[in-house]
PDB file of C-alpha atoms in Angstrom:
ATOM      1  CA  UNK T   1       0.059  -0.040  -0.021  1.00  0.00           C
ATOM      2  CA  UNK T   2       2.769   2.489   0.929  1.00  0.00           C
ATOM      3  CA  UNK T   3       4.545   1.741  -2.429  1.00  0.00           C
ATOM      4  CA  UNK T   4       1.286   2.380  -4.294  1.00  0.00           C
ATOM      5  CA  UNK T   5       0.704   5.690  -2.457  1.00  0.00           C
ATOM      6  CA  UNK T   6       4.351   6.826  -3.037  1.00  0.00           C
ATOM      7  CA  UNK T   7       4.069   6.006  -6.715  1.00  0.00           C
ATOM      8  CA  UNK T   8       0.832   7.991  -6.960  1.00  0.00           C
ATOM      9  CA  UNK T   9       2.359  10.968  -5.225  1.00  0.00           C
ATOM     10  CA  UNK T  10       5.533  10.756  -7.444  1.00  0.00           C
ATOM     11  CA  UNK T  11       3.404  10.697 -10.602  1.00  0.00           C
ATOM     12  CA  UNK T  12       1.484  13.771  -9.454  1.00  0.00           C
ATOM     13  CA  UNK T  13       4.748  15.648  -8.751  1.00  0.00           C
ATOM     14  CA  UNK T  14       6.300  14.559 -12.074  1.00  0.00           C
ATOM     15  CA  UNK T  15       3.083  15.540 -13.852  1.00  0.00           C
ATOM     16  CA  UNK T  16       3.067  19.066 -12.251  1.00  0.00           C
ATOM     17  CA  UNK T  17       6.764  19.656 -12.899  1.00  0.00           C
ATOM     18  CA  UNK T  18       6.634  18.555 -16.465  1.00  0.00           C
ATOM     19  CA  UNK T  19       3.707  20.976 -17.234  1.00  0.00           C
ATOM     20  CA  UNK T  20       5.744  23.817 -15.621  1.00  0.00           C
ATOM     21  CA  UNK T  21       9.024  22.951 -17.287  1.00  0.00           C
ATOM     22  CA  UNK T  22       7.724  22.450 -20.749  1.00  0.00           C
ATOM     23  CA  UNK T  23       5.148  25.277 -20.347  1.00  0.00           C
ATOM     24  CA  UNK T  24       2.256  23.009 -21.584  1.00  0.00           C
ATOM     25  CA  UNK T  25      -0.911  25.139 -22.212  1.00  0.00           C
ATOM     26  CA  UNK T  26      -3.782  24.416 -19.777  1.00  0.00           C
ATOM     27  CA  UNK T  27      -6.232  23.653 -22.612  1.00  0.00           C
ATOM     28  CA  UNK T  28      -3.944  20.684 -23.574  1.00  0.00           C
ATOM     29  CA  UNK T  29      -2.983  19.229 -20.277  1.00  0.00           C
ATOM     30  CA  UNK T  30      -4.288  20.710 -16.922  1.00  0.00           C
ATOM     31  CA  UNK T  31      -2.321  20.703 -13.711  1.00  0.00           C
ATOM     32  CA  UNK T  32      -3.043  18.052 -11.046  1.00  0.00           C
ATOM     33  CA  UNK T  33      -4.495  20.906  -8.891  1.00  0.00           C
ATOM     34  CA  UNK T  34      -6.974  21.859 -11.624  1.00  0.00           C
ATOM     35  CA  UNK T  35      -7.988  18.272 -12.095  1.00  0.00           C
ATOM     36  CA  UNK T  36      -8.456  17.900  -8.306  1.00  0.00           C
ATOM     37  CA  UNK T  37     -10.567  21.020  -8.198  1.00  0.00           C
ATOM     38  CA  UNK T  38     -12.800  19.795 -11.020  1.00  0.00           C
ATOM     39  CA  UNK T  39     -13.163  16.389  -9.332  1.00  0.00           C
ATOM     40  CA  UNK T  40     -14.129  17.939  -5.962  1.00  0.00           C
ATOM     41  CA  UNK T  41     -16.594  20.388  -7.685  1.00  0.00           C
ATOM     42  CA  UNK T  42     -18.213  17.598  -9.620  1.00  0.00           C
ATOM     43  CA  UNK T  43     -18.651  15.420  -6.438  1.00  0.00           C
ATOM     44  CA  UNK T  44     -19.570  18.125  -4.042  1.00  0.00           C
ATOM     45  CA  UNK T  45     -22.048  19.981  -6.353  1.00  0.00           C
ATOM     46  CA  UNK T  46     -23.443  16.546  -7.373  1.00  0.00           C
ATOM     47  CA  UNK T  47     -23.110  17.031 -11.118  1.00  0.00           C
ATOM     48  CA  UNK T  48     -21.126  13.763 -11.478  1.00  0.00           C
ATOM     49  CA  UNK T  49     -23.578  11.496  -9.724  1.00  0.00           C
ATOM     50  CA  UNK T  50     -26.412  11.151 -12.338  1.00  0.00           C
ATOM     51  CA  UNK T  51     -23.771  10.295 -14.927  1.00  0.00           C
ATOM     52  CA  UNK T  52     -21.978   7.848 -12.555  1.00  0.00           C
ATOM     53  CA  UNK T  53     -25.295   6.130 -11.889  1.00  0.00           C
ATOM     54  CA  UNK T  54     -26.141   5.865 -15.508  1.00  0.00           C
ATOM     55  CA  UNK T  55     -22.711   4.364 -16.360  1.00  0.00           C
ATOM     56  CA  UNK T  56     -22.889   1.993 -13.414  1.00  0.00           C
ATOM     57  CA  UNK T  57     -26.282   0.777 -14.473  1.00  0.00           C
ATOM     58  CA  UNK T  58     -25.069  -0.001 -17.964  1.00  0.00           C
ATOM     59  CA  UNK T  59     -21.887  -1.621 -16.682  1.00  0.00           C
ATOM     60  CA  UNK T  60     -23.590  -3.836 -14.056  1.00  0.00           C
ATOM     61  CA  UNK T  61     -26.496  -4.990 -16.232  1.00  0.00           C
ATOM     62  CA  UNK T  62     -24.385  -5.667 -19.333  1.00  0.00           C
ATOM     63  CA  UNK T  63     -21.718  -7.349 -17.235  1.00  0.00           C
ATOM     64  CA  UNK T  64     -24.203  -9.686 -15.518  1.00  0.00           C
ATOM     65  CA  UNK T  65     -26.013 -10.539 -18.717  1.00  0.00           C
ATOM     66  CA  UNK T  66     -22.813 -11.045 -20.800  1.00  0.00           C
ATOM     67  CA  UNK T  67     -20.904 -13.032 -18.205  1.00  0.00           C
ATOM     68  CA  UNK T  68     -23.937 -15.211 -17.291  1.00  0.00           C
ATOM     69  CA  UNK T  69     -24.505 -16.113 -20.980  1.00  0.00           C
ATOM     70  CA  UNK T  70     -20.759 -16.736 -21.375  1.00  0.00           C
ATOM     71  CA  UNK T  71     -20.563 -19.138 -18.443  1.00  0.00           C
ATOM     72  CA  UNK T  72     -23.744 -21.002 -19.571  1.00  0.00           C
ATOM     73  CA  UNK T  73     -22.695 -21.281 -23.309  1.00  0.00           C
ATOM     74  CA  UNK T  74     -19.063 -22.097 -22.374  1.00  0.00           C
ATOM     75  CA  UNK T  75     -20.126 -24.963 -20.167  1.00  0.00           C
ATOM     76  CA  UNK T  76     -22.669 -26.185 -22.769  1.00  0.00           C
ATOM     77  CA  UNK T  77     -20.122 -26.226 -25.538  1.00  0.00           C
ATOM     78  CA  UNK T  78     -17.485 -27.865 -23.310  1.00  0.00           C
ATOM     79  CA  UNK T  79     -19.861 -30.702 -22.666  1.00  0.00           C
ATOM     80  CA  UNK T  80     -20.933 -31.162 -26.237  1.00  0.00           C
ATOM     81  CA  UNK T  81     -17.872 -31.045 -28.505  1.00  0.00           C
ATOM     82  CA  UNK T  82     -19.849 -31.394 -31.741  1.00  0.00           C
ATOM     83  CA  UNK T  83     -21.717 -28.179 -30.835  1.00  0.00           C
ATOM     84  CA  UNK T  84     -18.400 -26.373 -30.067  1.00  0.00           C
ATOM     85  CA  UNK T  85     -17.091 -27.341 -33.604  1.00  0.00           C
ATOM     86  CA  UNK T  86     -20.276 -26.102 -35.155  1.00  0.00           C
ATOM     87  CA  UNK T  87     -20.657 -22.794 -33.201  1.00  0.00           C
ATOM     88  CA  UNK T  88     -17.088 -21.776 -32.444  1.00  0.00           C
ATOM     89  CA  UNK T  89     -16.380 -20.224 -35.858  1.00  0.00           C
ATOM     90  CA  UNK T  90     -19.360 -17.907 -35.482  1.00  0.00           C
ATOM     91  CA  UNK T  91     -18.500 -16.978 -31.882  1.00  0.00           C
ATOM     92  CA  UNK T  92     -14.884 -16.073 -32.981  1.00  0.00           C
ATOM     93  CA  UNK T  93     -16.181 -14.306 -35.960  1.00  0.00           C
ATOM     94  CA  UNK T  94     -18.426 -12.062 -33.669  1.00  0.00           C
ATOM     95  CA  UNK T  95     -15.596 -11.448 -31.396  1.00  0.00           C
ATOM     96  CA  UNK T  96     -13.411 -10.359 -34.251  1.00  0.00           C
ATOM     97  CA  UNK T  97     -15.819  -7.690 -35.355  1.00  0.00           C
ATOM     98  CA  UNK T  98     -15.022  -4.254 -33.833  1.00  0.00           C
ATOM     99  CA  UNK T  99     -17.841  -3.477 -31.385  1.00  0.00           C
ATOM    100  CA  UNK T 100     -17.639   0.201 -32.256  1.00  0.00           C
ATOM    101  CA  UNK T 101     -18.587  -0.776 -35.826  1.00  0.00           C
ATOM    102  CA  UNK T 102     -21.565  -2.795 -34.480  1.00  0.00           C
ATOM    103  CA  UNK T 103     -22.754   0.144 -32.374  1.00  0.00           C
ATOM    104  CA  UNK T 104     -24.846   1.841 -35.056  1.00  0.00           C
ATOM    105  CA  UNK T 105     -26.552  -1.517 -35.817  1.00  0.00           C
ATOM    106  CA  UNK T 106     -27.203  -2.016 -32.128  1.00  0.00           C
ATOM    107  CA  UNK T 107     -28.704   1.462 -31.897  1.00  0.00           C
ATOM    108  CA  UNK T 108     -31.094   0.688 -34.827  1.00  0.00           C
ATOM    109  CA  UNK T 109     -32.258  -2.477 -33.144  1.00  0.00           C
ATOM    110  CA  UNK T 110     -32.381  -1.448 -29.426  1.00  0.00           C
ATOM    111  CA  UNK T 111     -32.838   2.286 -29.645  1.00  0.00           C
ATOM    112  CA  UNK T 112     -31.025   5.414 -28.482  1.00  0.00           C
ATOM    113  CA  UNK T 113     -30.426   4.999 -24.740  1.00  0.00           C
ATOM    114  CA  UNK T 114     -29.740   2.538 -21.946  1.00  0.00           C
ATOM    115  CA  UNK T 115     -30.711  -0.683 -23.737  1.00  0.00           C
ATOM    116  CA  UNK T 116     -28.119  -0.255 -26.578  1.00  0.00           C
ATOM    117  CA  UNK T 117     -25.432   0.411 -23.963  1.00  0.00           C
ATOM    118  CA  UNK T 118     -26.305  -2.680 -21.966  1.00  0.00           C
ATOM    119  CA  UNK T 119     -26.265  -4.916 -25.178  1.00  0.00           C
ATOM    120  CA  UNK T 120     -22.860  -3.339 -26.112  1.00  0.00           C
ATOM    121  CA  UNK T 121     -21.398  -4.032 -22.724  1.00  0.00           C
ATOM    122  CA  UNK T 122     -22.759  -7.593 -22.671  1.00  0.00           C
ATOM    123  CA  UNK T 123     -21.177  -8.321 -26.107  1.00  0.00           C
ATOM    124  CA  UNK T 124     -17.770  -6.883 -25.169  1.00  0.00           C
ATOM    125  CA  UNK T 125     -17.791  -8.952 -21.760  1.00  0.00           C
ATOM    126  CA  UNK T 126     -18.922 -12.172 -23.263  1.00  0.00           C
ATOM    127  CA  UNK T 127     -15.752 -13.550 -24.963  1.00  0.00           C
ATOM    128  CA  UNK T 128     -13.147 -13.448 -22.111  1.00  0.00           C
ATOM    129  CA  UNK T 129     -15.444 -15.216 -19.803  1.00  0.00           C
ATOM    130  CA  UNK T 130     -16.721 -17.640 -22.468  1.00  0.00           C
ATOM    131  CA  UNK T 131     -13.252 -18.722 -23.502  1.00  0.00           C
ATOM    132  CA  UNK T 132     -11.973 -19.030 -19.910  1.00  0.00           C
ATOM    133  CA  UNK T 133     -15.021 -21.172 -19.043  1.00  0.00           C
ATOM    134  CA  UNK T 134     -14.491 -23.478 -21.996  1.00  0.00           C
ATOM    135  CA  UNK T 135     -10.731 -23.942 -21.389  1.00  0.00           C
ATOM    136  CA  UNK T 136     -11.199 -24.220 -17.610  1.00  0.00           C
ATOM    137  CA  UNK T 137     -13.792 -27.084 -17.948  1.00  0.00           C
ATOM    138  CA  UNK T 138     -11.782 -28.838 -20.648  1.00  0.00           C
ATOM    139  CA  UNK T 139      -8.717 -28.754 -18.325  1.00  0.00           C
ATOM    140  CA  UNK T 140     -10.399 -30.648 -15.465  1.00  0.00           C
ATOM    141  CA  UNK T 141      -8.554 -33.826 -14.332  1.00  0.00           C
ATOM    142  CA  UNK T 142     -10.097 -36.660 -16.311  1.00  0.00           C
ATOM    143  CA  UNK T 143      -9.298 -39.198 -13.508  1.00  0.00           C
ATOM    144  CA  UNK T 144     -11.667 -37.279 -11.138  1.00  0.00           C
ATOM    145  CA  UNK T 145     -14.469 -37.243 -13.754  1.00  0.00           C
ATOM    146  CA  UNK T 146     -13.989 -41.038 -14.386  1.00  0.00           C
ATOM    147  CA  UNK T 147     -14.188 -41.638 -10.620  1.00  0.00           C
ATOM    148  CA  UNK T 148     -17.620 -39.837 -10.524  1.00  0.00           C
ATOM    149  CA  UNK T 149     -18.795 -41.670 -13.561  1.00  0.00           C
ATOM    150  CA  UNK T 150     -17.900 -44.919 -11.959  1.00  0.00           C
ATOM    151  CA  UNK T 151     -20.288 -44.154  -9.135  1.00  0.00           C
ATOM    152  CA  UNK T 152     -23.005 -43.437 -11.701  1.00  0.00           C
ATOM    153  CA  UNK T 153     -23.018 -39.674 -11.366  1.00  0.00           C
ATOM    154  CA  UNK T 154     -25.020 -37.975 -14.012  1.00  0.00           C
ATOM    155  CA  UNK T 155     -23.396 -35.520 -16.458  1.00  0.00           C
ATOM    156  CA  UNK T 156     -25.236 -32.555 -14.733  1.00  0.00           C
ATOM    157  CA  UNK T 157     -23.882 -33.636 -11.336  1.00  0.00           C
ATOM    158  CA  UNK T 158     -20.264 -33.946 -12.616  1.00  0.00           C
ATOM    159  CA  UNK T 159     -20.611 -30.481 -14.359  1.00  0.00           C
ATOM    160  CA  UNK T 160     -21.916 -28.813 -11.125  1.00  0.00           C
ATOM    161  CA  UNK T 161     -19.831 -30.678  -8.557  1.00  0.00           C
ATOM    162  CA  UNK T 162     -16.451 -31.303 -10.282  1.00  0.00           C
ATOM    163  CA  UNK T 163     -16.022 -29.324 -13.562  1.00  0.00           C
ATOM    164  CA  UNK T 164     -17.358 -25.947 -12.700  1.00  0.00           C
ATOM    165  CA  UNK T 165     -15.468 -25.852  -9.188  1.00  0.00           C
ATOM    166  CA  UNK T 166     -12.245 -26.923 -10.912  1.00  0.00           C
ATOM    167  CA  UNK T 167     -12.701 -24.302 -13.565  1.00  0.00           C
ATOM    168  CA  UNK T 168     -13.676 -21.590 -11.097  1.00  0.00           C
ATOM    169  CA  UNK T 169     -10.182 -19.837 -11.045  1.00  0.00           C
ATOM    170  CA  UNK T 170     -10.129 -19.747 -14.862  1.00  0.00           C
ATOM    171  CA  UNK T 171     -13.651 -18.273 -14.938  1.00  0.00           C
ATOM    172  CA  UNK T 172     -12.774 -15.676 -12.320  1.00  0.00           C
ATOM    173  CA  UNK T 173      -9.732 -14.674 -14.444  1.00  0.00           C
ATOM    174  CA  UNK T 174     -12.131 -14.043 -17.364  1.00  0.00           C
ATOM    175  CA  UNK T 175     -14.536 -12.167 -14.999  1.00  0.00           C
ATOM    176  CA  UNK T 176     -11.736  -9.802 -13.967  1.00  0.00           C
ATOM    177  CA  UNK T 177     -10.643  -9.051 -17.545  1.00  0.00           C
ATOM    178  CA  UNK T 178     -14.291  -8.302 -18.357  1.00  0.00           C
ATOM    179  CA  UNK T 179     -14.663  -5.729 -15.573  1.00  0.00           C
ATOM    180  CA  UNK T 180     -12.429  -3.176 -17.287  1.00  0.00           C
ATOM    181  CA  UNK T 181     -13.846  -4.092 -20.693  1.00  0.00           C
ATOM    182  CA  UNK T 182     -17.361  -3.459 -19.484  1.00  0.00           C
ATOM    183  CA  UNK T 183     -16.390   0.095 -18.546  1.00  0.00           C
ATOM    184  CA  UNK T 184     -14.920   0.653 -21.976  1.00  0.00           C
ATOM    185  CA  UNK T 185     -18.108  -0.648 -23.602  1.00  0.00           C
ATOM    186  CA  UNK T 186     -20.286   1.582 -21.514  1.00  0.00           C
ATOM    187  CA  UNK T 187     -18.248   4.734 -22.315  1.00  0.00           C
ATOM    188  CA  UNK T 188     -18.104   3.862 -26.075  1.00  0.00           C
ATOM    189  CA  UNK T 189     -21.860   3.447 -25.964  1.00  0.00           C
ATOM    190  CA  UNK T 190     -22.216   6.737 -24.238  1.00  0.00           C
ATOM    191  CA  UNK T 191     -20.108   8.431 -26.826  1.00  0.00           C
ATOM    192  CA  UNK T 192     -22.399   7.203 -29.610  1.00  0.00           C
ATOM    193  CA  UNK T 193     -25.895   6.872 -28.209  1.00  0.00           C
ATOM    194  CA  UNK T 194     -26.633   8.348 -24.757  1.00  0.00           C
ATOM    195  CA  UNK T 195     -27.809  11.518 -23.150  1.00  0.00           C
ATOM    196  CA  UNK T 196     -26.310  10.596 -19.739  1.00  0.00           C
ATOM    197  CA  UNK T 197     -23.181   8.783 -18.438  1.00  0.00           C
ATOM    198  CA  UNK T 198     -19.570   9.476 -17.757  1.00  0.00           C
ATOM    199  CA  UNK T 199     -18.850   9.059 -21.551  1.00  0.00           C
ATOM    200  CA  UNK T 200     -21.448  11.566 -22.347  1.00  0.00           C
ATOM    201  CA  UNK T 201     -19.967  13.963 -19.647  1.00  0.00           C
ATOM    202  CA  UNK T 202     -16.497  13.617 -21.348  1.00  0.00           C
ATOM    203  CA  UNK T 203     -17.954  14.384 -24.739  1.00  0.00           C
ATOM    204  CA  UNK T 204     -19.829  17.488 -23.348  1.00  0.00           C
ATOM    205  CA  UNK T 205     -16.690  18.701 -21.638  1.00  0.00           C
ATOM    206  CA  UNK T 206     -14.660  18.380 -24.839  1.00  0.00           C
ATOM    207  CA  UNK T 207     -17.171  20.622 -26.542  1.00  0.00           C
ATOM    208  CA  UNK T 208     -16.396  23.414 -24.083  1.00  0.00           C
ATOM    209  CA  UNK T 209     -12.567  22.588 -23.988  1.00  0.00           C
ATOM    210  CA  UNK T 210     -13.021  21.763 -20.204  1.00  0.00           C
ATOM    211  CA  UNK T 211      -9.986  19.479 -20.166  1.00  0.00           C
ATOM    212  CA  UNK T 212      -9.798  19.518 -16.308  1.00  0.00           C
ATOM    213  CA  UNK T 213     -13.322  17.995 -16.033  1.00  0.00           C
ATOM    214  CA  UNK T 214     -12.360  15.439 -18.773  1.00  0.00           C
ATOM    215  CA  UNK T 215      -9.370  14.317 -16.756  1.00  0.00           C
ATOM    216  CA  UNK T 216     -11.517  14.185 -13.604  1.00  0.00           C
ATOM    217  CA  UNK T 217     -14.121  11.983 -15.250  1.00  0.00           C
ATOM    218  CA  UNK T 218     -11.370   9.641 -16.434  1.00  0.00           C
ATOM    219  CA  UNK T 219     -10.075   9.457 -12.778  1.00  0.00           C
ATOM    220  CA  UNK T 220     -13.653   8.524 -11.690  1.00  0.00           C
ATOM    221  CA  UNK T 221     -13.717   5.768 -14.342  1.00  0.00           C
ATOM    222  CA  UNK T 222     -10.282   4.548 -13.190  1.00  0.00           C
ATOM    223  CA  UNK T 223     -11.580   4.440  -9.575  1.00  0.00           C
ATOM    224  CA  UNK T 224     -14.648   2.440 -10.633  1.00  0.00           C
ATOM    225  CA  UNK T 225     -12.382  -0.009 -12.462  1.00  0.00           C
ATOM    226  CA  UNK T 226     -10.120  -0.476  -9.485  1.00  0.00           C
ATOM    227  CA  UNK T 227     -13.113  -1.012  -7.153  1.00  0.00           C
ATOM    228  CA  UNK T 228     -14.682  -3.500  -9.614  1.00  0.00           C
ATOM    229  CA  UNK T 229     -11.408  -5.436  -9.877  1.00  0.00           C
ATOM    230  CA  UNK T 230     -10.839  -5.521  -6.069  1.00  0.00           C
ATOM    231  CA  UNK T 231     -14.353  -6.729  -5.676  1.00  0.00           C
ATOM    232  CA  UNK T 232     -13.741  -9.584  -8.055  1.00  0.00           C
ATOM    233  CA  UNK T 233     -10.559 -10.478  -6.295  1.00  0.00           C
ATOM    234  CA  UNK T 234     -12.414 -10.533  -2.979  1.00  0.00           C
ATOM    235  CA  UNK T 235     -15.123 -12.767  -4.413  1.00  0.00           C
ATOM    236  CA  UNK T 236     -12.439 -14.996  -6.019  1.00  0.00           C
ATOM    237  CA  UNK T 237     -10.871 -15.619  -2.486  1.00  0.00           C
ATOM    238  CA  UNK T 238     -14.242 -16.292  -0.901  1.00  0.00           C
ATOM    239  CA  UNK T 239     -15.803 -18.463  -3.628  1.00  0.00           C
ATOM    240  CA  UNK T 240     -12.621 -20.405  -4.531  1.00  0.00           C
ATOM    241  CA  UNK T 241     -11.553 -20.740  -0.863  1.00  0.00           C
ATOM    242  CA  UNK T 242      -9.707 -23.962  -1.324  1.00  0.00           C
ATOM    243  CA  UNK T 243      -7.073 -22.213  -3.305  1.00  0.00           C
ATOM    244  CA  UNK T 244      -6.040 -20.225  -0.259  1.00  0.00           C
ATOM    245  CA  UNK T 245      -5.808 -23.328   1.835  1.00  0.00           C
ATOM    246  CA  UNK T 246      -3.664 -25.129  -0.774  1.00  0.00           C
ATOM    247  CA  UNK T 247      -1.410 -22.037  -0.959  1.00  0.00           C
ATOM    248  CA  UNK T 248      -1.029 -21.890   2.833  1.00  0.00           C
ATOM    249  CA  UNK T 249      -0.312 -25.614   3.025  1.00  0.00           C
ATOM    250  CA  UNK T 250       2.290 -25.247   0.252  1.00  0.00           C
ATOM    251  CA  UNK T 251       3.978 -22.394   2.273  1.00  0.00           C
ATOM    252  CA  UNK T 252       3.913 -24.307   5.575  1.00  0.00           C
ATOM    253  CA  UNK T 253       5.503 -27.317   3.895  1.00  0.00           C
TER     254      UNK T 253
END
């Protein structure tokens, strides 16, 4: 923690000194003090909060929908290889398409507003969780699976009690990647098709050349990303609790 704080303070000092030394105009890069003032004003006056809530709603809704579908479809295809071979090319093709290029089509289908943002976030979050689920389930120790089969366990029981728990770490890795990608998707959606949200606030600030507010909003987005990532790490430790025990056992040995 001390190292992180020291690095942050050092970055601010270097930022401020660089602006003064190179005489960078304020309309290009504001000083840390100006950004801090814009951040405090936005939070104290309450102008940031409606935009934060709008972005959070799109992020959370899209993230939950995209990740839930990714885990379900990943587990389904891992269990039925013939379906994986049939559908995988289409899933990869969808992932290869730039989501910004799909945004106008999503707006036509889902309208100008929250629905299109949620769909865009869900699409962006889908693939990392999907591929980690698929690979995680495929990597399960076959001896354990065969042991359960020897005791007449059903495919459903093996999936729930063996494969998904064994793949949990891989799935959580995908979930952590998707947190930051969800924020990117929401902001891109707000640039294109939204009247509220932090992306919309950045765009509005750019129209008035309010660079300090733009930097302040970026800091808010960074803070949301860090909180989301830390939350996923906490859930990972709580859900996949046996990993911590194995780690402690290895250290004590």
